[in-house]
């Protein structure tokens, strides 16, 4: 029997961190949280659908390749990290189902047969499913990061949760590359505290607060551009009537960052 799967918003760390020893050590709690996910969901997904903070297009765009390539969208890391392979199969049939659901919701949708796995996808998946034996595909964000539109995307995709598909929004609860280290301490902790409090609100109030996330403390200091926050809107939209659980929380990452991840349902 296929049970309804939860959805997740994960903070996916920095670059190819599992392959960089000092970063892997610093992010050990994140690795533990990602490795727990297959056990938390209680069944093997038919496929994983990732909405990554590293892919955006004019329309919500669905990856359709049966064998997606790799996208090494990070800079100044060791040469071997540009040879990483995560050969998970794509999920063309599920991708088409997602296209139909998005179109049915009246949202702009396109397909891309050439897009590969970016590091917001293959890095956490390599920890979650190290054997690369679970089908995997991505759906892009849409330019502009409209919270309303990304909530609507999640709502459109929600039926997939009853069809064995694990929906994961992959971003970071703090993402200001110019202010990592000690200067991130105050803003990231304040924003993270706000975010965790919002997740305890009744469902409608939780949605309303996130639609108005710019009123949060240090909102723009934490997300000068909200590419790493928009995946949260989609993940929650897919499980909008269900409870939130914080599944990862870490302070003083890289000398100052506070970050969290959440499960819905």
PDB file of C-alpha atoms in Angstrom:
ATOM      1  CA  UNK A   1       0.000   0.000   0.000  1.00  0.00           C
ATOM      2  CA  UNK A   2       1.296   3.477  -0.884  1.00  0.00           C
ATOM      3  CA  UNK A   3       0.928   5.869   2.011  1.00  0.00           C
ATOM      4  CA  UNK A   4       0.811   9.643   1.675  1.00  0.00           C
ATOM      5  CA  UNK A   5       4.368  10.899   1.815  1.00  0.00           C
ATOM      6  CA  UNK A   6       5.378  14.058   3.658  1.00  0.00           C
ATOM      7  CA  UNK A   7       7.045  16.980   1.929  1.00  0.00           C
ATOM      8  CA  UNK A   8      10.238  18.630   3.121  1.00  0.00           C
ATOM      9  CA  UNK A   9      12.062  21.906   3.032  1.00  0.00           C
ATOM     10  CA  UNK A  10      15.758  21.222   3.534  1.00  0.00           C
ATOM     11  CA  UNK A  11      18.686  23.524   4.090  1.00  0.00           C
ATOM     12  CA  UNK A  12      21.122  21.865   1.702  1.00  0.00           C
ATOM     13  CA  UNK A  13      24.455  23.220   2.945  1.00  0.00           C
ATOM     14  CA  UNK A  14      27.188  24.787   0.831  1.00  0.00           C
ATOM     15  CA  UNK A  15      28.585  23.526  -2.472  1.00  0.00           C
ATOM     16  CA  UNK A  16      29.728  19.886  -2.605  1.00  0.00           C
ATOM     17  CA  UNK A  17      30.203  19.753   1.156  1.00  0.00           C
ATOM     18  CA  UNK A  18      30.035  15.955   1.714  1.00  0.00           C
ATOM     19  CA  UNK A  19      33.148  15.572  -0.475  1.00  0.00           C
ATOM     20  CA  UNK A  20      35.133  18.335   1.299  1.00  0.00           C
ATOM     21  CA  UNK A  21      36.385  16.955   4.661  1.00  0.00           C
ATOM     22  CA  UNK A  22      36.318  20.144   6.726  1.00  0.00           C
ATOM     23  CA  UNK A  23      32.868  21.109   5.421  1.00  0.00           C
ATOM     24  CA  UNK A  24      31.565  17.578   5.956  1.00  0.00           C
ATOM     25  CA  UNK A  25      32.706  17.705   9.574  1.00  0.00           C
ATOM     26  CA  UNK A  26      31.143  21.141  10.106  1.00  0.00           C
ATOM     27  CA  UNK A  27      27.823  19.963   8.665  1.00  0.00           C
ATOM     28  CA  UNK A  28      27.639  16.587  10.416  1.00  0.00           C
ATOM     29  CA  UNK A  29      24.200  17.400  11.943  1.00  0.00           C
ATOM     30  CA  UNK A  30      22.881  18.190   8.453  1.00  0.00           C
ATOM     31  CA  UNK A  31      24.243  14.892   7.145  1.00  0.00           C
ATOM     32  CA  UNK A  32      22.528  13.062   9.995  1.00  0.00           C
ATOM     33  CA  UNK A  33      19.185  14.750   9.257  1.00  0.00           C
ATOM     34  CA  UNK A  34      19.354  13.927   5.549  1.00  0.00           C
ATOM     35  CA  UNK A  35      20.352  10.319   6.217  1.00  0.00           C
ATOM     36  CA  UNK A  36      17.304   9.960   8.518  1.00  0.00           C
ATOM     37  CA  UNK A  37      14.824  11.029   5.864  1.00  0.00           C
ATOM     38  CA  UNK A  38      14.368   7.636   4.167  1.00  0.00           C
ATOM     39  CA  UNK A  39      13.556   6.126   7.565  1.00  0.00           C
ATOM     40  CA  UNK A  40      11.197   8.954   8.528  1.00  0.00           C
ATOM     41  CA  UNK A  41       9.058   8.552   5.433  1.00  0.00           C
ATOM     42  CA  UNK A  42       8.703   4.828   6.044  1.00  0.00           C
ATOM     43  CA  UNK A  43       8.639   3.647   2.431  1.00  0.00           C
ATOM     44  CA  UNK A  44      10.727   3.780  -0.687  1.00  0.00           C
ATOM     45  CA  UNK A  45       9.488   6.600  -2.919  1.00  0.00           C
ATOM     46  CA  UNK A  46       8.564   5.911  -6.494  1.00  0.00           C
ATOM     47  CA  UNK A  47      10.541   9.072  -7.271  1.00  0.00           C
ATOM     48  CA  UNK A  48      11.901  12.179  -5.592  1.00  0.00           C
ATOM     49  CA  UNK A  49      10.843  15.566  -6.943  1.00  0.00           C
ATOM     50  CA  UNK A  50      13.303  18.330  -6.052  1.00  0.00           C
ATOM     51  CA  UNK A  51      12.609  22.050  -6.314  1.00  0.00           C
ATOM     52  CA  UNK A  52      16.086  23.504  -5.960  1.00  0.00           C
ATOM     53  CA  UNK A  53      17.230  27.009  -5.186  1.00  0.00           C
ATOM     54  CA  UNK A  54      19.694  26.631  -8.055  1.00  0.00           C
ATOM     55  CA  UNK A  55      17.312  26.378 -11.009  1.00  0.00           C
ATOM     56  CA  UNK A  56      14.845  29.004 -12.136  1.00  0.00           C
ATOM     57  CA  UNK A  57      13.149  29.706 -15.449  1.00  0.00           C
ATOM     58  CA  UNK A  58      10.487  31.962 -16.941  1.00  0.00           C
ATOM     59  CA  UNK A  59       7.904  29.198 -16.458  1.00  0.00           C
ATOM     60  CA  UNK A  60       7.840  26.341 -13.983  1.00  0.00           C
ATOM     61  CA  UNK A  61       9.992  23.934 -15.961  1.00  0.00           C
ATOM     62  CA  UNK A  62      10.003  20.177 -15.528  1.00  0.00           C
ATOM     63  CA  UNK A  63      13.068  17.989 -16.110  1.00  0.00           C
ATOM     64  CA  UNK A  64      12.102  15.142 -18.449  1.00  0.00           C
ATOM     65  CA  UNK A  65      15.377  13.361 -19.233  1.00  0.00           C
ATOM     66  CA  UNK A  66      15.479   9.640 -18.409  1.00  0.00           C
ATOM     67  CA  UNK A  67      19.201  10.055 -17.591  1.00  0.00           C
ATOM     68  CA  UNK A  68      19.885  13.607 -16.411  1.00  0.00           C
ATOM     69  CA  UNK A  69      23.493  14.838 -16.557  1.00  0.00           C
ATOM     70  CA  UNK A  70      25.384  16.651 -13.809  1.00  0.00           C
ATOM     71  CA  UNK A  71      25.531  20.428 -13.294  1.00  0.00           C
ATOM     72  CA  UNK A  72      28.550  21.594 -11.263  1.00  0.00           C
ATOM     73  CA  UNK A  73      27.192  24.996 -10.348  1.00  0.00           C
ATOM     74  CA  UNK A  74      29.736  25.913  -7.662  1.00  0.00           C
ATOM     75  CA  UNK A  75      33.112  27.624  -7.753  1.00  0.00           C
ATOM     76  CA  UNK A  76      36.605  27.334  -6.257  1.00  0.00           C
ATOM     77  CA  UNK A  77      36.213  23.831  -4.880  1.00  0.00           C
ATOM     78  CA  UNK A  78      38.738  20.972  -5.232  1.00  0.00           C
ATOM     79  CA  UNK A  79      39.077  19.578  -8.772  1.00  0.00           C
ATOM     80  CA  UNK A  80      37.693  16.185  -7.805  1.00  0.00           C
ATOM     81  CA  UNK A  81      34.377  17.753  -6.872  1.00  0.00           C
ATOM     82  CA  UNK A  82      33.839  18.537 -10.559  1.00  0.00           C
ATOM     83  CA  UNK A  83      33.973  14.829 -11.328  1.00  0.00           C
ATOM     84  CA  UNK A  84      31.254  13.745  -8.879  1.00  0.00           C
ATOM     85  CA  UNK A  85      28.656  11.485 -10.420  1.00  0.00           C
ATOM     86  CA  UNK A  86      25.178  10.860  -9.053  1.00  0.00           C
ATOM     87  CA  UNK A  87      23.681   8.569 -11.711  1.00  0.00           C
ATOM     88  CA  UNK A  88      20.095   8.409 -10.454  1.00  0.00           C
ATOM     89  CA  UNK A  89      17.591   7.685 -13.204  1.00  0.00           C
ATOM     90  CA  UNK A  90      15.165  10.389 -14.207  1.00  0.00           C
ATOM     91  CA  UNK A  91      11.403   9.973 -13.982  1.00  0.00           C
ATOM     92  CA  UNK A  92       9.874  10.980 -17.345  1.00  0.00           C
ATOM     93  CA  UNK A  93       6.456   9.466 -16.610  1.00  0.00           C
ATOM     94  CA  UNK A  94       6.125  11.223 -13.267  1.00  0.00           C
ATOM     95  CA  UNK A  95       7.483  14.376 -14.862  1.00  0.00           C
ATOM     96  CA  UNK A  96       4.650  14.324 -17.397  1.00  0.00           C
ATOM     97  CA  UNK A  97       2.142  13.830 -14.586  1.00  0.00           C
ATOM     98  CA  UNK A  98       3.638  16.902 -12.885  1.00  0.00           C
ATOM     99  CA  UNK A  99       3.355  18.904 -16.118  1.00  0.00           C
ATOM    100  CA  UNK A 100      -0.319  18.004 -16.346  1.00  0.00           C
ATOM    101  CA  UNK A 101      -0.975  18.990 -12.729  1.00  0.00           C
ATOM    102  CA  UNK A 102       0.800  22.335 -13.105  1.00  0.00           C
ATOM    103  CA  UNK A 103      -1.023  23.112 -16.348  1.00  0.00           C
ATOM    104  CA  UNK A 104      -4.312  22.073 -14.760  1.00  0.00           C
ATOM    105  CA  UNK A 105      -3.741  24.651 -12.035  1.00  0.00           C
ATOM    106  CA  UNK A 106      -3.401  27.375 -14.655  1.00  0.00           C
ATOM    107  CA  UNK A 107       0.285  27.974 -13.963  1.00  0.00           C
ATOM    108  CA  UNK A 108       2.858  28.513 -16.729  1.00  0.00           C
ATOM    109  CA  UNK A 109       4.745  25.276 -17.384  1.00  0.00           C
ATOM    110  CA  UNK A 110       7.444  24.044 -19.740  1.00  0.00           C
ATOM    111  CA  UNK A 111       9.680  20.989 -20.087  1.00  0.00           C
ATOM    112  CA  UNK A 112      13.436  20.594 -20.449  1.00  0.00           C
ATOM    113  CA  UNK A 113      14.967  17.357 -21.725  1.00  0.00           C
ATOM    114  CA  UNK A 114      18.564  18.545 -21.232  1.00  0.00           C
ATOM    115  CA  UNK A 115      18.650  20.022 -17.721  1.00  0.00           C
ATOM    116  CA  UNK A 116      20.838  18.117 -15.272  1.00  0.00           C
ATOM    117  CA  UNK A 117      21.007  17.679 -11.506  1.00  0.00           C
ATOM    118  CA  UNK A 118      22.335  20.832  -9.829  1.00  0.00           C
ATOM    119  CA  UNK A 119      24.113  20.716  -6.487  1.00  0.00           C
ATOM    120  CA  UNK A 120      20.971  21.686  -4.593  1.00  0.00           C
ATOM    121  CA  UNK A 121      19.671  18.313  -5.750  1.00  0.00           C
ATOM    122  CA  UNK A 122      22.503  15.818  -6.124  1.00  0.00           C
ATOM    123  CA  UNK A 123      24.323  16.828  -2.932  1.00  0.00           C
ATOM    124  CA  UNK A 124      21.481  16.109  -0.469  1.00  0.00           C
ATOM    125  CA  UNK A 125      20.355  13.102  -2.508  1.00  0.00           C
ATOM    126  CA  UNK A 126      23.834  11.582  -2.259  1.00  0.00           C
ATOM    127  CA  UNK A 127      23.406  11.615   1.521  1.00  0.00           C
ATOM    128  CA  UNK A 128      19.757  10.512   1.493  1.00  0.00           C
ATOM    129  CA  UNK A 129      20.098   7.780  -1.130  1.00  0.00           C
ATOM    130  CA  UNK A 130      23.833   7.146  -1.620  1.00  0.00           C
ATOM    131  CA  UNK A 131      23.266   4.287  -4.068  1.00  0.00           C
ATOM    132  CA  UNK A 132      21.499   6.642  -6.531  1.00  0.00           C
ATOM    133  CA  UNK A 133      18.820   3.990  -6.938  1.00  0.00           C
ATOM    134  CA  UNK A 134      15.710   6.177  -6.538  1.00  0.00           C
ATOM    135  CA  UNK A 135      14.312   7.983  -9.577  1.00  0.00           C
ATOM    136  CA  UNK A 136      14.864  11.727  -9.381  1.00  0.00           C
ATOM    137  CA  UNK A 137      13.705  14.798 -11.271  1.00  0.00           C
ATOM    138  CA  UNK A 138      13.534  18.535 -10.730  1.00  0.00           C
ATOM    139  CA  UNK A 139      11.053  21.333 -11.257  1.00  0.00           C
ATOM    140  CA  UNK A 140      12.407  24.842 -11.534  1.00  0.00           C
ATOM    141  CA  UNK A 141      11.388  27.877  -9.591  1.00  0.00           C
ATOM    142  CA  UNK A 142       9.900  30.729 -11.564  1.00  0.00           C
ATOM    143  CA  UNK A 143      11.712  34.050 -12.001  1.00  0.00           C
ATOM    144  CA  UNK A 144      10.566  36.594  -9.446  1.00  0.00           C
ATOM    145  CA  UNK A 145      10.108  34.028  -6.646  1.00  0.00           C
ATOM    146  CA  UNK A 146       6.491  35.030  -6.047  1.00  0.00           C
ATOM    147  CA  UNK A 147       5.422  33.386  -2.778  1.00  0.00           C
ATOM    148  CA  UNK A 148       1.841  33.113  -4.057  1.00  0.00           C
ATOM    149  CA  UNK A 149       2.915  31.370  -7.261  1.00  0.00           C
ATOM    150  CA  UNK A 150       5.252  28.963  -5.488  1.00  0.00           C
ATOM    151  CA  UNK A 151       2.572  28.078  -2.945  1.00  0.00           C
ATOM    152  CA  UNK A 152       0.262  27.475  -5.912  1.00  0.00           C
ATOM    153  CA  UNK A 153       2.898  25.204  -7.474  1.00  0.00           C
ATOM    154  CA  UNK A 154       3.028  23.136  -4.301  1.00  0.00           C
ATOM    155  CA  UNK A 155      -0.752  22.904  -4.128  1.00  0.00           C
ATOM    156  CA  UNK A 156      -0.858  21.722  -7.735  1.00  0.00           C
ATOM    157  CA  UNK A 157       1.737  19.025  -7.034  1.00  0.00           C
ATOM    158  CA  UNK A 158       0.145  17.825  -3.777  1.00  0.00           C
ATOM    159  CA  UNK A 159      -1.622  14.810  -5.373  1.00  0.00           C
ATOM    160  CA  UNK A 160       1.785  13.313  -6.139  1.00  0.00           C
ATOM    161  CA  UNK A 161       2.258  12.681  -2.420  1.00  0.00           C
ATOM    162  CA  UNK A 162      -0.487  10.045  -2.635  1.00  0.00           C
ATOM    163  CA  UNK A 163       1.251   8.490  -5.642  1.00  0.00           C
ATOM    164  CA  UNK A 164       4.531   7.641  -3.935  1.00  0.00           C
ATOM    165  CA  UNK A 165       6.402  10.831  -4.840  1.00  0.00           C
ATOM    166  CA  UNK A 166       8.563  12.582  -2.241  1.00  0.00           C
ATOM    167  CA  UNK A 167       8.465  16.360  -2.741  1.00  0.00           C
ATOM    168  CA  UNK A 168      11.519  18.220  -1.448  1.00  0.00           C
ATOM    169  CA  UNK A 169      12.156  21.944  -1.544  1.00  0.00           C
ATOM    170  CA  UNK A 170      15.930  22.369  -1.384  1.00  0.00           C
ATOM    171  CA  UNK A 171      17.317  25.739  -0.339  1.00  0.00           C
ATOM    172  CA  UNK A 172      18.692  27.338   2.824  1.00  0.00           C
ATOM    173  CA  UNK A 173      16.905  29.102   5.642  1.00  0.00           C
ATOM    174  CA  UNK A 174      19.761  31.641   5.533  1.00  0.00           C
ATOM    175  CA  UNK A 175      21.420  32.527   2.228  1.00  0.00           C
ATOM    176  CA  UNK A 176      23.465  35.692   1.988  1.00  0.00           C
ATOM    177  CA  UNK A 177      26.806  34.722   0.499  1.00  0.00           C
ATOM    178  CA  UNK A 178      28.251  38.171   1.202  1.00  0.00           C
ATOM    179  CA  UNK A 179      27.530  37.803   4.933  1.00  0.00           C
ATOM    180  CA  UNK A 180      28.627  34.308   5.918  1.00  0.00           C
ATOM    181  CA  UNK A 181      30.713  33.841   9.050  1.00  0.00           C
ATOM    182  CA  UNK A 182      30.347  35.922  12.235  1.00  0.00           C
ATOM    183  CA  UNK A 183      28.299  38.667  10.569  1.00  0.00           C
ATOM    184  CA  UNK A 184      25.577  36.107   9.865  1.00  0.00           C
ATOM    185  CA  UNK A 185      25.091  35.245  13.531  1.00  0.00           C
ATOM    186  CA  UNK A 186      22.528  37.853  14.601  1.00  0.00           C
ATOM    187  CA  UNK A 187      20.409  38.019  11.429  1.00  0.00           C
ATOM    188  CA  UNK A 188      20.327  34.277  10.771  1.00  0.00           C
ATOM    189  CA  UNK A 189      19.436  33.424  14.370  1.00  0.00           C
ATOM    190  CA  UNK A 190      16.669  36.045  14.461  1.00  0.00           C
ATOM    191  CA  UNK A 191      15.190  34.936  11.140  1.00  0.00           C
ATOM    192  CA  UNK A 192      15.449  31.265  12.105  1.00  0.00           C
ATOM    193  CA  UNK A 193      13.667  31.943  15.403  1.00  0.00           C
ATOM    194  CA  UNK A 194      10.886  33.716  13.515  1.00  0.00           C
ATOM    195  CA  UNK A 195      10.634  30.891  10.990  1.00  0.00           C
ATOM    196  CA  UNK A 196      10.370  28.232  13.679  1.00  0.00           C
ATOM    197  CA  UNK A 197       7.656  30.224  15.478  1.00  0.00           C
ATOM    198  CA  UNK A 198       5.733  30.616  12.214  1.00  0.00           C
ATOM    199  CA  UNK A 199       5.813  26.858  11.699  1.00  0.00           C
ATOM    200  CA  UNK A 200       3.890  26.378  14.962  1.00  0.00           C
ATOM    201  CA  UNK A 201       1.015  28.646  13.902  1.00  0.00           C
ATOM    202  CA  UNK A 202      -2.381  27.340  12.755  1.00  0.00           C
ATOM    203  CA  UNK A 203      -2.265  26.443   9.068  1.00  0.00           C
ATOM    204  CA  UNK A 204      -3.888  29.559   7.605  1.00  0.00           C
ATOM    205  CA  UNK A 205      -1.804  31.870   9.813  1.00  0.00           C
ATOM    206  CA  UNK A 206       1.361  29.964   8.889  1.00  0.00           C
ATOM    207  CA  UNK A 207       0.680  30.461   5.187  1.00  0.00           C
ATOM    208  CA  UNK A 208      -0.174  34.127   5.671  1.00  0.00           C
ATOM    209  CA  UNK A 209       3.025  34.764   7.611  1.00  0.00           C
ATOM    210  CA  UNK A 210       5.161  33.144   4.923  1.00  0.00           C
ATOM    211  CA  UNK A 211       3.402  35.039   2.158  1.00  0.00           C
ATOM    212  CA  UNK A 212       4.533  38.148   4.037  1.00  0.00           C
ATOM    213  CA  UNK A 213       7.984  36.854   4.923  1.00  0.00           C
ATOM    214  CA  UNK A 214       9.642  40.186   4.177  1.00  0.00           C
ATOM    215  CA  UNK A 215       8.208  41.506   7.446  1.00  0.00           C
ATOM    216  CA  UNK A 216      10.284  38.972   9.392  1.00  0.00           C
ATOM    217  CA  UNK A 217      13.283  40.238  11.375  1.00  0.00           C
ATOM    218  CA  UNK A 218      16.350  40.650   9.165  1.00  0.00           C
ATOM    219  CA  UNK A 219      14.396  39.196   6.233  1.00  0.00           C
ATOM    220  CA  UNK A 220      16.389  40.894   3.486  1.00  0.00           C
ATOM    221  CA  UNK A 221      19.653  40.569   5.393  1.00  0.00           C
ATOM    222  CA  UNK A 222      19.118  36.800   5.312  1.00  0.00           C
ATOM    223  CA  UNK A 223      17.653  36.594   1.816  1.00  0.00           C
ATOM    224  CA  UNK A 224      18.844  39.488  -0.300  1.00  0.00           C
ATOM    225  CA  UNK A 225      17.462  37.345  -3.124  1.00  0.00           C
ATOM    226  CA  UNK A 226      14.965  34.717  -2.062  1.00  0.00           C
ATOM    227  CA  UNK A 227      16.044  31.939  -4.421  1.00  0.00           C
ATOM    228  CA  UNK A 228      16.858  29.715  -1.441  1.00  0.00           C
ATOM    229  CA  UNK A 229      13.588  30.511   0.343  1.00  0.00           C
ATOM    230  CA  UNK A 230      11.127  30.008  -2.530  1.00  0.00           C
ATOM    231  CA  UNK A 231      11.469  26.183  -2.377  1.00  0.00           C
ATOM    232  CA  UNK A 232       9.952  26.405   1.112  1.00  0.00           C
ATOM    233  CA  UNK A 233       6.767  27.930  -0.299  1.00  0.00           C
ATOM    234  CA  UNK A 234       6.350  25.062  -2.759  1.00  0.00           C
ATOM    235  CA  UNK A 235       7.118  22.363  -0.199  1.00  0.00           C
ATOM    236  CA  UNK A 236       4.604  23.763   2.267  1.00  0.00           C
ATOM    237  CA  UNK A 237       2.025  24.371  -0.452  1.00  0.00           C
ATOM    238  CA  UNK A 238       2.109  20.630  -1.136  1.00  0.00           C
ATOM    239  CA  UNK A 239       1.164  19.902   2.495  1.00  0.00           C
ATOM    240  CA  UNK A 240      -0.558  23.102   3.535  1.00  0.00           C
ATOM    241  CA  UNK A 241      -3.088  21.524   5.895  1.00  0.00           C
ATOM    242  CA  UNK A 242      -0.552  19.419   7.783  1.00  0.00           C
ATOM    243  CA  UNK A 243       1.742  19.887  10.740  1.00  0.00           C
ATOM    244  CA  UNK A 244       5.293  21.206  10.546  1.00  0.00           C
ATOM    245  CA  UNK A 245       8.168  19.477  12.307  1.00  0.00           C
ATOM    246  CA  UNK A 246      11.666  20.894  12.511  1.00  0.00           C
ATOM    247  CA  UNK A 247      13.980  18.043  11.522  1.00  0.00           C
ATOM    248  CA  UNK A 248      17.311  19.879  11.471  1.00  0.00           C
ATOM    249  CA  UNK A 249      18.613  22.851  13.445  1.00  0.00           C
ATOM    250  CA  UNK A 250      22.201  23.990  13.724  1.00  0.00           C
ATOM    251  CA  UNK A 251      23.870  27.138  15.035  1.00  0.00           C
ATOM    252  CA  UNK A 252      27.224  28.752  14.317  1.00  0.00           C
ATOM    253  CA  UNK A 253      27.749  27.008  10.985  1.00  0.00           C
ATOM    254  CA  UNK A 254      30.927  28.353   9.383  1.00  0.00           C
ATOM    255  CA  UNK A 255      31.340  30.640  12.365  1.00  0.00           C
ATOM    256  CA  UNK A 256      27.896  32.198  12.524  1.00  0.00           C
ATOM    257  CA  UNK A 257      25.036  30.788  10.443  1.00  0.00           C
ATOM    258  CA  UNK A 258      21.901  29.328  12.007  1.00  0.00           C
ATOM    259  CA  UNK A 259      19.884  27.045   9.704  1.00  0.00           C
ATOM    260  CA  UNK A 260      16.898  24.709   9.905  1.00  0.00           C
ATOM    261  CA  UNK A 261      14.938  22.165   7.854  1.00  0.00           C
ATOM    262  CA  UNK A 262      11.277  21.170   8.170  1.00  0.00           C
ATOM    263  CA  UNK A 263       9.012  18.228   7.389  1.00  0.00           C
ATOM    264  CA  UNK A 264       5.334  18.790   6.550  1.00  0.00           C
ATOM    265  CA  UNK A 265       2.998  15.909   7.248  1.00  0.00           C
TER     266      UNK A 265
END
